[in-house]
Coordinates of C-alpha atoms in Angstrom, one line a residue:
Chain A
M1 CA 85.3 -50.1 -104.2
L2 CA 84.2 -49.7 -100.7
R3 CA 85.0 -46.2 -99.1
I4 CA 85.1 -45.4 -95.6
R5 CA 85.4 -41.7 -94.8
D6 CA 85.6 -40.2 -91.2
A7 CA 83.3 -43.0 -89.8
S8 CA 82.7 -42.6 -86.2
V9 CA 80.3 -44.6 -84.0
T10 CA 79.6 -43.5 -80.5
F11 CA 77.6 -45.5 -78.0
P12 CA 76.1 -44.1 -74.4
A13 CA 77.7 -46.2 -72.0
S14 CA 76.1 -47.3 -68.8
D15 CA 77.9 -44.7 -66.6
G16 CA 76.8 -41.9 -68.8
E17 CA 80.0 -41.3 -70.6
E18 CA 80.2 -42.0 -74.3
V19 CA 82.3 -44.9 -75.8
H20 CA 84.1 -44.0 -79.0
A21 CA 83.7 -47.5 -80.6
L22 CA 84.9 -45.9 -84.0
D23 CA 86.8 -42.6 -84.0
H24 CA 87.1 -41.2 -87.5
I25 CA 88.2 -44.1 -89.5
S26 CA 89.1 -43.8 -93.1
L27 CA 89.7 -47.0 -95.3
D28 CA 89.5 -47.9 -98.8
I29 CA 88.8 -51.6 -99.8
A30 CA 89.7 -52.0 -103.4
P31 CA 88.4 -55.0 -105.6
A32 CA 90.3 -58.1 -105.5
S33 CA 91.8 -57.0 -102.1
I34 CA 91.7 -58.7 -98.7
V35 CA 91.9 -56.1 -96.1
V36 CA 92.3 -57.6 -92.5
A37 CA 91.5 -55.5 -89.5
V38 CA 93.5 -56.9 -86.5
G39 CA 93.6 -55.7 -82.9
A40 CA 92.7 -56.5 -79.3
S41 CA 89.1 -57.0 -78.2
G42 CA 87.3 -53.6 -77.9
C43 CA 89.1 -52.0 -80.8
G44 CA 86.1 -51.6 -82.8
K45 CA 86.9 -54.0 -85.6
S46 CA 83.6 -55.8 -85.3
T47 CA 81.9 -52.6 -85.0
L48 CA 83.6 -51.3 -88.2
L49 CA 82.2 -54.6 -89.8
S50 CA 78.5 -54.0 -88.5
A51 CA 78.5 -50.6 -89.8
I52 CA 79.7 -51.7 -93.3
A53 CA 77.1 -54.4 -93.1
G54 CA 74.5 -51.8 -92.3
F55 CA 73.6 -53.5 -88.7
L56 CA 74.6 -50.2 -87.0
P57 CA 74.3 -46.7 -88.1
L58 CA 77.3 -44.3 -88.1
T59 CA 77.4 -41.3 -85.8
E60 CA 79.5 -39.5 -88.1
G61 CA 81.1 -40.0 -91.7
T62 CA 79.9 -42.2 -94.6
I63 CA 80.6 -45.4 -96.1
T64 CA 80.0 -45.9 -99.8
L65 CA 80.0 -49.0 -102.0
D66 CA 80.7 -48.5 -105.5
G67 CA 79.4 -44.8 -104.9
R68 CA 76.2 -45.8 -103.2
K69 CA 75.9 -44.8 -99.6
I70 CA 75.4 -47.7 -97.1
E71 CA 72.5 -47.3 -94.8
A72 CA 70.9 -50.7 -94.1
P73 CA 71.8 -54.5 -94.4
G74 CA 71.6 -55.4 -98.1
G75 CA 72.6 -58.4 -100.5
D76 CA 75.4 -56.7 -102.0
R77 CA 77.5 -57.3 -98.8
G78 CA 77.8 -60.9 -97.8
V79 CA 78.4 -61.6 -94.3
V80 CA 80.1 -64.6 -92.6
F81 CA 79.6 -64.4 -88.9
Q82 CA 81.8 -66.0 -86.0
K83 CA 78.9 -68.0 -84.9
D84 CA 77.1 -69.7 -87.7
T85 CA 73.7 -68.5 -88.4
L86 CA 72.6 -71.4 -90.6
L87 CA 68.9 -72.4 -90.3
P88 CA 68.5 -75.7 -88.5
W89 CA 65.2 -76.5 -90.4
A90 CA 66.9 -76.4 -93.8
N91 CA 69.5 -78.6 -95.2
V92 CA 72.8 -77.7 -96.5
L93 CA 71.8 -76.8 -99.9
D94 CA 68.9 -74.9 -98.9
N95 CA 70.8 -72.8 -96.6
V96 CA 73.2 -72.0 -99.4
A97 CA 70.4 -71.2 -101.7
L98 CA 68.6 -68.8 -99.1
G99 CA 69.8 -65.4 -100.6
L100 CA 68.9 -66.6 -104.2
K101 CA 65.4 -67.6 -102.9
F102 CA 65.2 -64.1 -101.5
Q103 CA 66.2 -62.8 -105.0
G104 CA 63.5 -64.9 -106.5
V105 CA 65.8 -67.1 -108.7
P106 CA 63.8 -70.1 -109.6
R107 CA 64.3 -73.3 -107.7
S108 CA 66.0 -75.5 -110.1
E109 CA 68.6 -72.6 -111.0
R110 CA 69.4 -71.9 -107.2
R111 CA 69.9 -75.6 -106.4
E112 CA 72.3 -76.0 -109.3
R113 CA 74.2 -72.7 -108.5
S114 CA 74.3 -73.7 -104.7
R115 CA 75.7 -77.2 -105.5
R116 CA 78.6 -75.6 -107.4
L117 CA 79.4 -73.6 -104.3
L118 CA 79.3 -76.5 -102.2
E119 CA 81.6 -78.1 -104.3
L120 CA 83.9 -74.9 -104.2
V121 CA 83.9 -75.4 -100.4
G122 CA 84.4 -79.2 -100.5
L123 CA 81.0 -80.1 -99.2
A124 CA 79.3 -81.4 -102.1
D125 CA 78.5 -84.7 -100.2
F126 CA 76.8 -83.1 -97.5
A127 CA 74.0 -81.1 -99.6
E128 CA 71.1 -82.8 -97.9
K129 CA 72.5 -83.0 -94.5
P130 CA 71.0 -80.8 -91.7
P131 CA 73.6 -78.2 -90.7
Y132 CA 73.5 -79.6 -86.9
E133 CA 75.1 -82.8 -88.0
L134 CA 78.2 -80.9 -89.3
S135 CA 81.2 -79.9 -87.5
G136 CA 81.9 -76.2 -86.6
G137 CA 84.5 -75.8 -89.6
M138 CA 82.0 -77.3 -92.0
R139 CA 79.3 -75.0 -90.8
Q140 CA 81.5 -72.2 -91.5
R141 CA 82.2 -73.4 -95.1
V142 CA 78.4 -73.6 -95.8
G143 CA 78.4 -69.9 -94.2
I144 CA 81.1 -68.9 -96.9
A145 CA 79.1 -70.7 -99.7
R146 CA 75.9 -69.2 -98.6
A147 CA 77.4 -65.6 -98.5
L148 CA 78.9 -66.1 -102.0
A149 CA 75.8 -67.4 -103.5
T150 CA 74.3 -64.0 -104.3
D151 CA 77.5 -62.9 -105.8
P152 CA 78.0 -60.0 -103.4
K153 CA 80.3 -57.2 -104.2
I154 CA 82.3 -57.5 -100.8
L155 CA 82.6 -60.2 -98.3
L156 CA 82.5 -59.3 -94.7
M157 CA 84.0 -61.9 -92.4
D158 CA 83.8 -61.2 -88.7
E159 CA 86.2 -63.5 -86.8
P160 CA 84.9 -66.5 -88.9
F161 CA 87.4 -69.0 -87.8
G162 CA 87.7 -67.6 -84.2
A163 CA 85.7 -70.4 -82.7
L164 CA 87.4 -73.4 -84.8
D165 CA 90.4 -75.4 -83.3
S166 CA 93.7 -74.4 -84.6
L167 CA 94.0 -77.4 -87.2
T168 CA 90.4 -76.7 -88.7
R169 CA 91.4 -73.0 -88.7
E170 CA 94.6 -73.7 -91.0
T171 CA 92.4 -75.6 -93.4
M172 CA 89.8 -72.8 -93.3
Q173 CA 92.4 -70.4 -94.0
Q174 CA 93.6 -72.3 -96.9
L175 CA 90.0 -72.7 -98.2
L176 CA 89.5 -68.9 -98.0
A177 CA 92.8 -68.1 -99.8
S178 CA 91.7 -70.4 -102.7
V179 CA 88.2 -69.2 -102.9
W180 CA 89.6 -65.7 -103.0
A181 CA 92.1 -66.7 -105.8
K182 CA 89.2 -68.0 -107.8
T183 CA 86.5 -65.5 -107.3
G184 CA 88.7 -62.3 -106.9
K185 CA 86.2 -61.0 -104.1
Q186 CA 87.1 -57.9 -102.1
I187 CA 87.0 -59.2 -98.5
L188 CA 87.1 -57.3 -95.1
F189 CA 88.2 -59.9 -92.6
I190 CA 88.3 -59.3 -88.9
T191 CA 90.7 -61.2 -86.7
H192 CA 92.3 -61.0 -83.3
S193 CA 95.1 -63.2 -84.8
I194 CA 98.2 -61.6 -86.2
E195 CA 99.3 -64.6 -87.9
E196 CA 96.0 -65.1 -89.3
A197 CA 96.0 -61.2 -90.3
L198 CA 99.4 -61.6 -92.3
T199 CA 98.6 -65.0 -93.7
L200 CA 95.3 -63.7 -95.5
G201 CA 95.7 -59.9 -95.7
T202 CA 96.7 -58.0 -98.8
T203 CA 96.4 -55.0 -96.5
I204 CA 96.4 -55.3 -92.8
V205 CA 95.1 -52.5 -90.7
V206 CA 96.2 -52.5 -87.1
M207 CA 93.3 -51.0 -84.8
S208 CA 93.6 -49.7 -81.1
P209 CA 90.8 -49.5 -78.6
R210 CA 89.2 -46.6 -76.9
P211 CA 88.8 -44.8 -79.0
G212 CA 88.7 -47.5 -81.9
R213 CA 91.4 -46.0 -84.5
I214 CA 93.5 -47.3 -87.1
V215 CA 97.0 -47.0 -85.9
A216 CA 99.0 -48.5 -88.8
R217 CA 98.6 -50.2 -92.0
F218 CA 100.9 -52.8 -93.9
E219 CA 100.7 -54.2 -97.5
A220 CA 101.5 -58.0 -97.7
D221 CA 101.2 -60.6 -100.3
F222 CA 101.7 -63.8 -98.3
V223 CA 98.3 -64.8 -99.6
R224 CA 99.1 -65.2 -103.0
D225 CA 101.8 -67.9 -102.3
F226 CA 99.4 -69.4 -99.7
A227 CA 96.8 -69.6 -102.3
E228 CA 98.9 -71.1 -104.8
S229 CA 101.2 -73.7 -102.6
G230 CA 98.4 -74.3 -99.8
D231 CA 101.4 -74.6 -97.4
I232 CA 101.3 -72.3 -94.4
G233 CA 104.7 -73.3 -93.2
P234 CA 107.2 -71.7 -95.4
I235 CA 105.1 -68.7 -95.4
Q236 CA 104.9 -68.2 -91.6
S237 CA 108.7 -68.8 -91.4
H238 CA 109.6 -66.1 -94.0
P239 CA 111.8 -63.6 -92.6
R240 CA 109.4 -60.7 -93.6
F241 CA 106.4 -62.4 -92.0
I242 CA 108.3 -62.8 -88.8
E243 CA 109.5 -59.0 -89.0
L244 CA 106.0 -57.8 -89.6
R245 CA 104.5 -60.1 -87.0
Q246 CA 106.8 -58.6 -84.5
E247 CA 106.0 -55.1 -85.5
I248 CA 102.1 -55.5 -85.2
R249 CA 102.6 -57.2 -82.1
S250 CA 104.5 -54.5 -80.3
L251 CA 101.7 -52.1 -81.7
I252 CA 99.0 -54.0 -80.1
H253 CA 100.7 -54.3 -76.9
K254 CA 102.0 -50.7 -76.7
P255 CA 100.7 -48.9 -73.8
E256 CA 97.7 -46.7 -74.5
G257 CA 99.5 -43.5 -73.7
A258 CA 102.6 -44.2 -76.0
R259 CA 100.5 -45.0 -79.1
T260 CA 99.6 -41.6 -80.0
G261 CA 102.4 -41.1 -82.7
N262 CA 100.6 -42.5 -85.8
L263 CA 102.9 -44.7 -88.1
Q264 CA 100.9 -43.8 -91.2
Chain B
M1 CA 85.1 -64.0 -112.7
T2 CA 82.2 -66.3 -112.1
L3 CA 82.2 -69.2 -109.9
A4 CA 80.7 -71.6 -112.4
A5 CA 83.8 -71.6 -114.5
N6 CA 85.9 -72.7 -111.4
S7 CA 83.8 -75.5 -110.1
R8 CA 86.1 -78.1 -111.6
T9 CA 89.1 -76.9 -109.7
S10 CA 87.2 -76.7 -106.5
F11 CA 88.6 -77.2 -103.0
P12 CA 89.3 -80.9 -102.0
P13 CA 86.1 -82.2 -100.7
A14 CA 85.5 -83.4 -97.1
T15 CA 85.0 -87.0 -97.5
A16 CA 84.8 -89.0 -94.3
P17 CA 81.4 -88.2 -92.8
R18 CA 82.5 -87.3 -89.5
E19 CA 80.6 -88.0 -86.3
P20 CA 77.7 -85.8 -85.7
S21 CA 78.6 -82.6 -83.7
S22 CA 75.7 -83.3 -81.6
R23 CA 75.9 -85.2 -78.3
P24 CA 75.5 -88.9 -79.1
R25 CA 71.6 -89.9 -79.4
R26 CA 70.2 -90.9 -76.1
P27 CA 67.7 -93.6 -76.2
A28 CA 65.6 -91.9 -73.3
S29 CA 62.1 -92.4 -74.4
T30 CA 62.7 -96.0 -75.5
S31 CA 64.7 -97.1 -72.4
T32 CA 62.3 -95.8 -69.8
L33 CA 59.2 -97.4 -71.7
G34 CA 59.7 -100.7 -70.0
I35 CA 60.0 -99.2 -66.5
S36 CA 56.9 -97.0 -67.0
L37 CA 54.9 -100.1 -67.9
V38 CA 55.9 -101.8 -64.9
T39 CA 55.1 -99.1 -62.7
L40 CA 51.6 -98.7 -64.3
A41 CA 51.0 -102.7 -63.9
S42 CA 52.0 -102.4 -60.2
L43 CA 49.8 -99.5 -59.6
I44 CA 46.8 -101.6 -61.0
A45 CA 47.8 -104.7 -59.1
L46 CA 48.0 -102.6 -55.9
W47 CA 44.5 -101.2 -56.9
F48 CA 43.4 -104.7 -57.4
F49 CA 44.7 -106.2 -54.2
A50 CA 43.4 -103.0 -52.1
A51 CA 39.9 -103.7 -53.4
H52 CA 40.2 -107.7 -53.2
F53 CA 41.3 -107.8 -49.6
G54 CA 38.9 -104.9 -48.5
W55 CA 41.6 -102.5 -47.4
A56 CA 38.9 -99.8 -48.3
S57 CA 35.2 -100.0 -48.6
P58 CA 33.8 -100.3 -52.0
L59 CA 32.1 -97.0 -51.5
F60 CA 35.4 -95.4 -51.6
L61 CA 37.4 -97.8 -53.7
P62 CA 35.5 -100.0 -56.2
S63 CA 37.3 -103.0 -57.5
P64 CA 38.8 -103.1 -61.1
A65 CA 36.4 -105.5 -62.2
E66 CA 33.4 -103.3 -61.1
V67 CA 34.7 -100.4 -62.8
L68 CA 35.2 -102.5 -66.0
T69 CA 31.6 -103.6 -65.7
Q70 CA 30.3 -100.1 -65.1
F71 CA 32.5 -99.0 -68.2
S72 CA 30.7 -101.2 -70.5
A73 CA 27.3 -100.4 -68.9
V74 CA 27.9 -96.7 -69.4
A75 CA 29.2 -97.3 -72.8
A76 CA 26.1 -99.3 -74.0
D77 CA 23.2 -98.1 -71.8
G78 CA 24.4 -94.5 -71.0
Y79 CA 24.5 -92.5 -67.7
A80 CA 23.2 -88.9 -67.0
N81 CA 21.5 -88.2 -70.2
G82 CA 23.8 -90.1 -72.5
T83 CA 26.1 -92.9 -73.4
L84 CA 29.8 -92.7 -72.5
L85 CA 30.7 -91.7 -76.3
D86 CA 28.0 -88.8 -76.2
H87 CA 29.8 -87.5 -73.0
M88 CA 33.3 -87.8 -74.7
L89 CA 32.1 -86.2 -78.0
A90 CA 30.5 -83.4 -76.1
S91 CA 33.8 -82.7 -74.2
L92 CA 35.9 -83.5 -77.3
G93 CA 33.8 -80.9 -79.1
R94 CA 34.2 -78.2 -76.6
I95 CA 37.9 -78.4 -76.4
A96 CA 38.4 -78.7 -80.1
A97 CA 36.3 -75.5 -80.6
A98 CA 38.3 -73.8 -77.9
L99 CA 41.7 -74.8 -79.3
G100 CA 40.5 -73.7 -82.7
V101 CA 39.6 -70.3 -81.4
G102 CA 42.9 -70.2 -79.4
I103 CA 45.0 -71.0 -82.4
V104 CA 43.3 -68.8 -85.0
L105 CA 43.3 -65.8 -82.7
G106 CA 46.3 -66.5 -80.6
I107 CA 49.1 -67.2 -82.9
P108 CA 48.5 -64.2 -85.1
L109 CA 48.2 -61.8 -82.3
G110 CA 51.0 -63.3 -80.3
L111 CA 53.2 -62.9 -83.4
L112 CA 52.1 -59.3 -83.9
M113 CA 52.9 -58.7 -80.4
G114 CA 56.3 -60.0 -80.7
L115 CA 56.9 -58.1 -83.9
N116 CA 55.4 -54.6 -82.8
R117 CA 55.6 -52.7 -79.8
W118 CA 52.3 -51.0 -80.2
V119 CA 50.4 -54.3 -80.5
K120 CA 52.3 -55.3 -77.1
G121 CA 51.7 -52.4 -75.4
I122 CA 47.9 -52.4 -76.2
F123 CA 47.1 -56.2 -75.6
S124 CA 49.6 -57.5 -73.1
V125 CA 47.8 -55.5 -70.0
P126 CA 44.2 -57.1 -70.6
I127 CA 45.6 -60.5 -71.4
D128 CA 47.9 -60.6 -68.3
L129 CA 45.1 -59.5 -66.0
Y130 CA 42.6 -62.1 -67.2
W131 CA 45.1 -64.9 -67.4
G132 CA 45.9 -64.4 -63.8
L133 CA 42.4 -65.1 -62.8
P134 CA 41.3 -68.6 -62.2
P135 CA 38.9 -69.5 -65.0
L136 CA 36.2 -70.7 -62.8
A137 CA 36.1 -67.3 -60.9
Y138 CA 34.8 -65.6 -64.2
L139 CA 32.6 -68.4 -65.3
P140 CA 29.7 -67.0 -63.4
L141 CA 29.9 -63.8 -65.1
L142 CA 30.4 -65.4 -68.6
I143 CA 26.9 -67.3 -67.5
I144 CA 25.4 -64.2 -66.8
W145 CA 26.4 -62.5 -70.0
L146 CA 26.1 -65.3 -72.4
G147 CA 23.6 -67.8 -70.9
I148 CA 24.1 -71.4 -69.4
G149 CA 24.4 -73.0 -73.1
E150 CA 27.5 -74.0 -75.0
T151 CA 28.7 -70.4 -75.9
S152 CA 29.7 -69.6 -72.3
K153 CA 31.7 -72.9 -72.0
I154 CA 33.4 -72.4 -75.4
V155 CA 34.3 -68.7 -74.6
L156 CA 35.6 -69.7 -71.3
L157 CA 37.7 -72.8 -72.7
S158 CA 38.9 -70.3 -75.5
L159 CA 40.0 -67.8 -73.0
S160 CA 42.1 -70.4 -71.2
T161 CA 43.8 -71.8 -74.5
F162 CA 44.2 -68.5 -76.1
A163 CA 46.6 -67.0 -73.6
P164 CA 49.3 -69.7 -73.4
I165 CA 49.1 -69.8 -77.3
C166 CA 49.4 -66.2 -77.6
F167 CA 52.4 -65.7 -75.0
A168 CA 54.2 -68.6 -76.8
A169 CA 53.9 -67.0 -80.1
Q170 CA 55.2 -63.8 -78.7
A171 CA 58.0 -65.4 -77.0
G172 CA 58.8 -67.4 -80.2
V173 CA 59.3 -64.2 -82.1
R174 CA 61.3 -62.7 -79.4
S175 CA 63.5 -65.7 -79.2
V176 CA 65.0 -65.4 -82.8
P177 CA 68.6 -64.8 -82.5
A178 CA 69.4 -61.2 -83.6
E179 CA 72.3 -62.6 -85.9
R180 CA 70.0 -64.9 -87.7
I181 CA 67.8 -61.8 -88.7
N182 CA 71.0 -59.9 -89.7
A183 CA 72.3 -62.7 -91.8
A184 CA 68.7 -62.9 -93.5
L185 CA 68.9 -59.1 -94.3
S186 CA 72.5 -59.4 -95.5
L187 CA 71.2 -62.1 -97.9
G188 CA 68.8 -59.4 -99.2
A189 CA 65.6 -60.5 -97.4
N190 CA 62.6 -58.2 -97.5
R191 CA 60.2 -57.7 -94.5
L192 CA 57.7 -60.4 -95.8
Q193 CA 60.6 -62.8 -96.7
L194 CA 62.1 -62.3 -93.2
F195 CA 59.0 -63.2 -91.5
K196 CA 58.1 -66.1 -93.8
S197 CA 61.5 -67.8 -94.0
I198 CA 63.3 -66.9 -90.6
I199 CA 60.8 -65.5 -87.9
L200 CA 57.9 -68.0 -88.3
P201 CA 59.9 -71.0 -88.6
S202 CA 62.1 -69.9 -85.5
A203 CA 59.0 -69.2 -83.4
L204 CA 57.6 -72.6 -84.2
P205 CA 59.2 -74.8 -81.5
E206 CA 57.7 -72.3 -78.9
I207 CA 54.4 -72.2 -80.5
M208 CA 54.3 -75.9 -80.3
T209 CA 55.3 -75.8 -76.7
G210 CA 52.5 -73.2 -76.2
L211 CA 49.8 -75.5 -78.0
R212 CA 50.6 -78.3 -75.3
I213 CA 50.2 -76.0 -72.4
A214 CA 47.1 -74.8 -74.0
I215 CA 45.6 -78.4 -74.3
G216 CA 46.4 -78.9 -70.6
A217 CA 45.0 -75.6 -69.4
G218 CA 42.1 -76.2 -71.8
L219 CA 41.3 -79.7 -70.3
S220 CA 41.5 -78.9 -66.7
T221 CA 39.3 -75.9 -67.3
L222 CA 36.8 -78.0 -69.6
V223 CA 36.3 -80.5 -66.8
A224 CA 35.9 -77.9 -63.9
A225 CA 33.3 -76.2 -66.1
E226 CA 31.3 -79.2 -66.7
L227 CA 31.3 -79.9 -63.1
I228 CA 29.7 -76.7 -62.4
A229 CA 27.4 -75.9 -65.3
A230 CA 26.7 -78.4 -68.1
Q231 CA 24.0 -81.0 -69.3
S232 CA 26.5 -83.2 -71.0
G233 CA 30.4 -84.2 -71.0
L234 CA 32.7 -86.0 -68.8
G235 CA 32.9 -83.7 -65.9
Y236 CA 29.0 -83.7 -65.9
M237 CA 28.9 -87.4 -65.9
I238 CA 31.5 -87.6 -62.9
M239 CA 29.5 -84.8 -61.0
S240 CA 26.2 -86.8 -61.5
A241 CA 27.6 -90.1 -60.5
A242 CA 29.2 -88.3 -57.3
N243 CA 25.9 -87.1 -56.2
F244 CA 24.8 -90.6 -56.2
L245 CA 28.0 -91.9 -54.5
A246 CA 28.3 -94.0 -57.6
T247 CA 32.0 -94.2 -57.1
D248 CA 32.7 -96.8 -59.9
I249 CA 31.3 -94.3 -62.6
V250 CA 33.5 -91.5 -61.2
F251 CA 36.4 -94.0 -61.7
V252 CA 35.3 -94.5 -65.3
G253 CA 35.1 -90.7 -65.9
L254 CA 38.7 -90.2 -64.4
I255 CA 40.1 -92.9 -66.3
V256 CA 38.8 -91.6 -69.7
I257 CA 40.0 -88.2 -69.1
A258 CA 43.4 -89.6 -67.9
V259 CA 43.7 -91.3 -71.3
F260 CA 42.5 -88.4 -73.1
A261 CA 45.2 -86.1 -71.4
F262 CA 47.7 -88.7 -72.3
A263 CA 46.9 -89.2 -75.7
F264 CA 46.8 -85.3 -76.1
T265 CA 50.3 -85.0 -74.8
S266 CA 51.8 -87.8 -76.7
G267 CA 50.1 -86.7 -79.9
M268 CA 51.7 -83.3 -79.4
R269 CA 55.1 -84.5 -78.6
W270 CA 54.8 -86.8 -81.8
L271 CA 53.7 -83.6 -83.9
E272 CA 56.6 -81.7 -82.2
R273 CA 59.0 -84.3 -83.3
R274 CA 57.7 -84.3 -86.8
L275 CA 57.3 -80.7 -87.5
V276 CA 60.3 -79.2 -85.3
P277 CA 63.0 -82.1 -85.2
W278 CA 65.6 -79.4 -85.1
K279 CA 64.4 -78.0 -81.7
G280 CA 67.4 -77.5 -79.3
K281 CA 69.8 -77.7 -81.9
L282 CA 71.9 -74.8 -83.2

C-alpha cells in the first residue's frame, strides 16, 4: 500500500514567487489497483510521480510504501518514463535484465527471467536487437518489461504512451491492461488523456494546476472488461464511460476561480 | 502472483520485424571514396605536370620522381643522424608516450571533474589557463626546468594531449541524460553500479572524440617541438633539410607526417565504430 499524506512540493520560480507544484495531496494506492492521475499540463501530476519515485524531495508531508518512508529512488518502485531510457549499448534482453544485474542475480537466471518478461510484452523475437532498431511502441514495451523485471511493489508510469501514435497507443493500453490483469501490480499512471484515464484506471484522480491539487476522484472498472475482451470500442461507447468523460472534461476545463468547490 | 506462471498466456508477439526507426542507412563513406581517390590522383598529376613543365623551380617544387628517389635514399642511408625509420620511431615514441600519459591522467581526472563539484572547481582553472597557451610558448620554460632531452618534449606533448581528453571525459559525464540516471536508480543501482553501468559507457563517445582531438593536437605540437629542439624525429629531419634547401627531403618528411595523421584519424574512426556503434542513436 502506498500512502501519500499532505504531500506538498514548492519550487522557487524565476520571478521570486513560489510555485506550489503540489499542494497538500493525500492519496492511497491499494495493491492491485490502477490509479490514474489526469489533468492539464502543469497540474503537478508528473511532480507527484517524481516525488513517489524519490527523484524530488517533498517540501511537506510524507509518502510511505508498505510503511517505509520514501526518501530516495529505489528498486521497490519501477518507473516507466515518457521518453524511453533504454541503454543504446545493450541489447533488448540486457536492458530488461539491468535491474536484476544491479541486484546481483546470476547472469543465466536474469537472462531467463528477462526472456519470460519479453514474452509477456510480445517481444521475444527481439531479445538480441539493439533498442535503436525498435519502434517507439516497442521501446516502451521493453521499458515496461524492464520495470517489471525486479518485481517492484508499484509501477509508476509517467505518460508512457504520450509520444506514441494513436493506434500504437491503443495496442499499448491493451498490453498494459493484460499485464496488470496477470501480475496484479499496483500502478500509478499519469496521463493527460481522459479516455486513457477511464480505460485504464480503477481509480481516476483529476488534478488542477496552480496549486497542484486533487479536485475529484472517481472509481471505475472498465479496465477489467478491457483486459478480458481486449476490445476498446464497446468500453468507450458505454453510457457510463461517456458520462464520466464529460464530467472529467468539464472539471479540467472549468475556469480556475470556479473550481474551489471540492467534489470529494 | 508471479510472472513466470503467466508466460504461456502472454501478449501476442510482435512478429513482422518492422523497418528500423532510425533513418535509412546512408552509404556516406563508401559513396565518396571514389571521388576522393580521383581528387588525390588529380593533385598528384597536377604536381607531376607542374614539375615536368618547370612551372616552378625544382628548388621550390621537386618532381614526384625526385621525392620518391629521396624517399628510398633517406630510408636506406638516412639523413640528419638517422634513417627515415629512426626518425619515424622517435616521433611515434614521443606521441605514444604523451598519449599514454594523457589517457592515464586525463580520463580519470575528467570523469572526477564531471562527477564532483570540488574536483572541477580545483582543477578547471589551471587546466583552462595552460590550455589557452600555445604549447610552443612554454616549451622554453620546460627546457629550462627539465633540460633539452626527451623529458621536456614528452611533458610538452602530454600537456597538449591531456587537456582535450580531460575536457572530453568531463563533458561525457555531464552529457548523461538525467532520466537515464533516474531510471538506473529506480532499478536499484548503487553509486558504483551507476558509474560502471551508466555513466562510463554514456561518456565513452565523448571520450573517443576527445582522443581524436588529442591525437591531432599532439601531432602538431610534436612536429613543432621537433623543429625547435630535437636531435631526432620527423620535425627535426624536415628542419635539417630546410637548412640546406633540400626541398625534396622536406617533401618526404611532410608526406610521412600526412600519412601518419591520416592513419591515426582513420584508426580512431574505426575504433569509434567498433566501440561506440550506438553513437548518435537514442
